[in-house]
């Protein structure tokens, strides 16, 4: 990979798939986002800042874009969880172990568990703040077609 192709490959690797995966995570995990993509975007932002500060100096490094491409793939690969590793070590080094919460073992809730949790919260809210609407909706749901959720 040389020249313009290296730059295009880095742009696609940095934004293409991570954007798709983040959108997928946002749609599926609205309650609890995937920590890998949250940490990836934080690290990518730092990398962009670093590149902006160094300006043209970084372009003189031989095989810079090839090394950046490999680094970005390592950050994204679920086998390595590079973004989570770097994020955890940087947060712990910056804020100390008491303030930084590790993302490595962040539990992910299943979609059905989150859906039932949201439904329970909505039901509780309606019972407390609008009992009339809750009763009207519960009567309507019993008389109508089966629920889709």
Tab-separated table of C-alpha atoms in Angstrom:
chain	number	residue	atom	x	y	z
A	1	UNK	CA	0.000	0.000	0.000
A	2	UNK	CA	1.643	3.204	-1.124
A	3	UNK	CA	0.641	6.817	-1.619
A	4	UNK	CA	-2.988	7.761	-1.975
A	5	UNK	CA	-4.173	4.162	-1.585
A	6	UNK	CA	-2.638	4.020	1.904
A	7	UNK	CA	-4.435	7.186	2.947
A	8	UNK	CA	-7.775	5.961	1.577
A	9	UNK	CA	-7.356	2.585	3.270
A	10	UNK	CA	-6.658	4.341	6.598
A	11	UNK	CA	-9.730	6.552	6.226
A	12	UNK	CA	-11.951	3.578	5.443
A	13	UNK	CA	-10.452	1.508	8.268
A	14	UNK	CA	-10.771	4.397	10.712
A	15	UNK	CA	-14.324	5.424	9.889
A	16	UNK	CA	-16.046	2.958	7.539
A	17	UNK	CA	-16.539	-0.201	9.551
A	18	UNK	CA	-16.458	1.488	12.988
A	19	UNK	CA	-19.294	3.781	11.913
A	20	UNK	CA	-21.347	0.802	10.721
A	21	UNK	CA	-20.634	-1.154	13.911
A	22	UNK	CA	-21.431	1.846	16.095
A	23	UNK	CA	-24.760	2.417	14.336
A	24	UNK	CA	-25.558	-1.262	14.774
A	25	UNK	CA	-24.612	-1.081	18.469
A	26	UNK	CA	-26.726	2.047	18.977
A	27	UNK	CA	-29.762	0.424	17.347
A	28	UNK	CA	-29.416	-2.873	19.212
A	29	UNK	CA	-27.977	-1.658	22.513
A	30	UNK	CA	-29.879	1.559	23.197
A	31	UNK	CA	-29.696	1.030	26.969
A	32	UNK	CA	-26.109	-0.193	27.288
A	33	UNK	CA	-23.733	0.680	24.431
A	34	UNK	CA	-20.863	-1.590	23.511
A	35	UNK	CA	-17.795	-0.333	25.414
A	36	UNK	CA	-15.447	-1.335	22.602
A	37	UNK	CA	-16.900	1.228	20.201
A	38	UNK	CA	-17.169	3.954	22.825
A	39	UNK	CA	-13.504	3.520	23.692
A	40	UNK	CA	-12.551	3.233	19.988
A	41	UNK	CA	-14.017	6.638	19.147
A	42	UNK	CA	-12.295	8.235	22.159
A	43	UNK	CA	-8.931	6.823	21.074
A	44	UNK	CA	-9.532	7.746	17.425
A	45	UNK	CA	-10.278	11.317	18.516
A	46	UNK	CA	-6.977	11.418	20.410
A	47	UNK	CA	-5.161	10.026	17.368
A	48	UNK	CA	-6.681	12.711	15.118
A	49	UNK	CA	-5.678	15.408	17.616
A	50	UNK	CA	-2.151	14.003	17.760
A	51	UNK	CA	-1.906	14.013	13.958
A	52	UNK	CA	-3.219	17.585	13.765
A	53	UNK	CA	-0.712	18.838	16.314
A	54	UNK	CA	2.226	17.239	14.527
A	55	UNK	CA	1.005	18.430	11.148
A	56	UNK	CA	3.290	17.595	8.251
A	57	UNK	CA	6.050	16.148	10.406
A	58	UNK	CA	4.277	12.828	10.784
A	59	UNK	CA	4.005	12.378	7.016
A	60	UNK	CA	7.776	12.064	6.782
A	61	UNK	CA	7.778	8.879	8.826
A	62	UNK	CA	8.313	5.897	6.524
A	63	UNK	CA	5.332	3.556	6.277
A	64	UNK	CA	3.273	5.769	8.610
A	65	UNK	CA	-0.060	5.036	6.945
A	66	UNK	CA	0.629	1.317	6.820
A	67	UNK	CA	1.434	1.283	10.546
A	68	UNK	CA	-1.639	3.415	11.264
A	69	UNK	CA	-3.802	1.009	9.247
A	70	UNK	CA	-2.548	-1.982	11.274
A	71	UNK	CA	-3.036	-0.061	14.541
A	72	UNK	CA	-6.635	0.824	13.616
A	73	UNK	CA	-7.446	-2.784	12.752
A	74	UNK	CA	-5.941	-3.892	16.080
A	75	UNK	CA	-8.096	-1.345	17.920
A	76	UNK	CA	-11.253	-2.635	16.225
A	77	UNK	CA	-10.699	-6.389	16.253
A	78	UNK	CA	-12.904	-8.061	18.858
A	79	UNK	CA	-10.238	-10.760	19.344
A	80	UNK	CA	-7.739	-8.214	20.664
A	81	UNK	CA	-10.006	-5.513	22.164
A	82	UNK	CA	-7.161	-3.057	21.659
A	83	UNK	CA	-9.343	0.007	22.129
A	84	UNK	CA	-10.592	-1.255	25.503
A	85	UNK	CA	-7.057	-2.133	26.618
A	86	UNK	CA	-5.687	1.290	25.729
A	87	UNK	CA	-8.715	3.103	27.121
A	88	UNK	CA	-8.504	1.242	30.439
A	89	UNK	CA	-4.769	1.801	30.810
A	90	UNK	CA	-4.988	5.491	29.807
A	91	UNK	CA	-7.939	6.187	32.110
A	92	UNK	CA	-6.290	4.459	35.041
A	93	UNK	CA	-3.018	6.290	34.421
A	94	UNK	CA	-4.761	9.646	34.047
A	95	UNK	CA	-7.429	9.493	36.753
A	96	UNK	CA	-6.156	6.781	39.063
A	97	UNK	CA	-7.697	3.389	39.713
A	98	UNK	CA	-10.356	4.787	42.077
A	99	UNK	CA	-12.035	7.076	39.542
A	100	UNK	CA	-11.729	5.086	36.321
A	101	UNK	CA	-14.098	2.196	35.764
A	102	UNK	CA	-12.704	-0.677	33.739
A	103	UNK	CA	-14.552	-1.416	30.503
A	104	UNK	CA	-13.143	-4.932	30.104
A	105	UNK	CA	-15.819	-6.674	32.135
A	106	UNK	CA	-18.748	-4.356	31.447
A	107	UNK	CA	-21.800	-6.611	31.211
A	108	UNK	CA	-23.904	-6.380	28.098
A	109	UNK	CA	-27.630	-6.888	28.550
A	110	UNK	CA	-29.505	-8.949	26.003
A	111	UNK	CA	-32.025	-7.190	23.768
A	112	UNK	CA	-34.993	-9.038	25.276
A	113	UNK	CA	-33.848	-8.163	28.807
A	114	UNK	CA	-33.508	-4.486	27.881
A	115	UNK	CA	-36.890	-4.471	26.145
A	116	UNK	CA	-38.650	-5.919	29.170
A	117	UNK	CA	-36.772	-3.500	31.432
A	118	UNK	CA	-37.907	-0.518	29.348
A	119	UNK	CA	-41.468	-1.837	29.248
A	120	UNK	CA	-41.494	-2.295	33.039
A	121	UNK	CA	-40.198	1.254	33.583
A	122	UNK	CA	-42.830	2.677	31.215
A	123	UNK	CA	-45.553	0.692	32.985
A	124	UNK	CA	-44.398	1.951	36.395
A	125	UNK	CA	-44.306	5.526	35.109
A	126	UNK	CA	-47.848	5.296	33.732
A	127	UNK	CA	-49.183	3.704	36.918
A	128	UNK	CA	-47.748	6.506	39.048
A	129	UNK	CA	-48.290	9.560	36.822
A	130	UNK	CA	-51.384	8.650	34.820
A	131	UNK	CA	-53.375	5.734	36.222
A	132	UNK	CA	-56.314	6.480	33.905
A	133	UNK	CA	-54.136	6.134	30.813
A	134	UNK	CA	-52.543	2.983	32.206
A	135	UNK	CA	-55.945	1.351	32.722
A	136	UNK	CA	-57.160	2.477	29.279
A	137	UNK	CA	-54.049	1.074	27.608
A	138	UNK	CA	-54.166	-2.186	29.544
A	139	UNK	CA	-57.848	-2.701	28.600
A	140	UNK	CA	-57.100	-1.863	24.963
A	141	UNK	CA	-54.119	-4.234	24.830
A	142	UNK	CA	-56.178	-7.115	26.235
A	143	UNK	CA	-58.913	-6.650	23.653
A	144	UNK	CA	-56.653	-6.083	20.637
A	145	UNK	CA	-54.302	-8.345	18.700
A	146	UNK	CA	-51.371	-10.110	20.432
A	147	UNK	CA	-48.487	-7.909	21.502
A	148	UNK	CA	-45.503	-7.622	19.162
A	149	UNK	CA	-42.888	-7.307	21.905
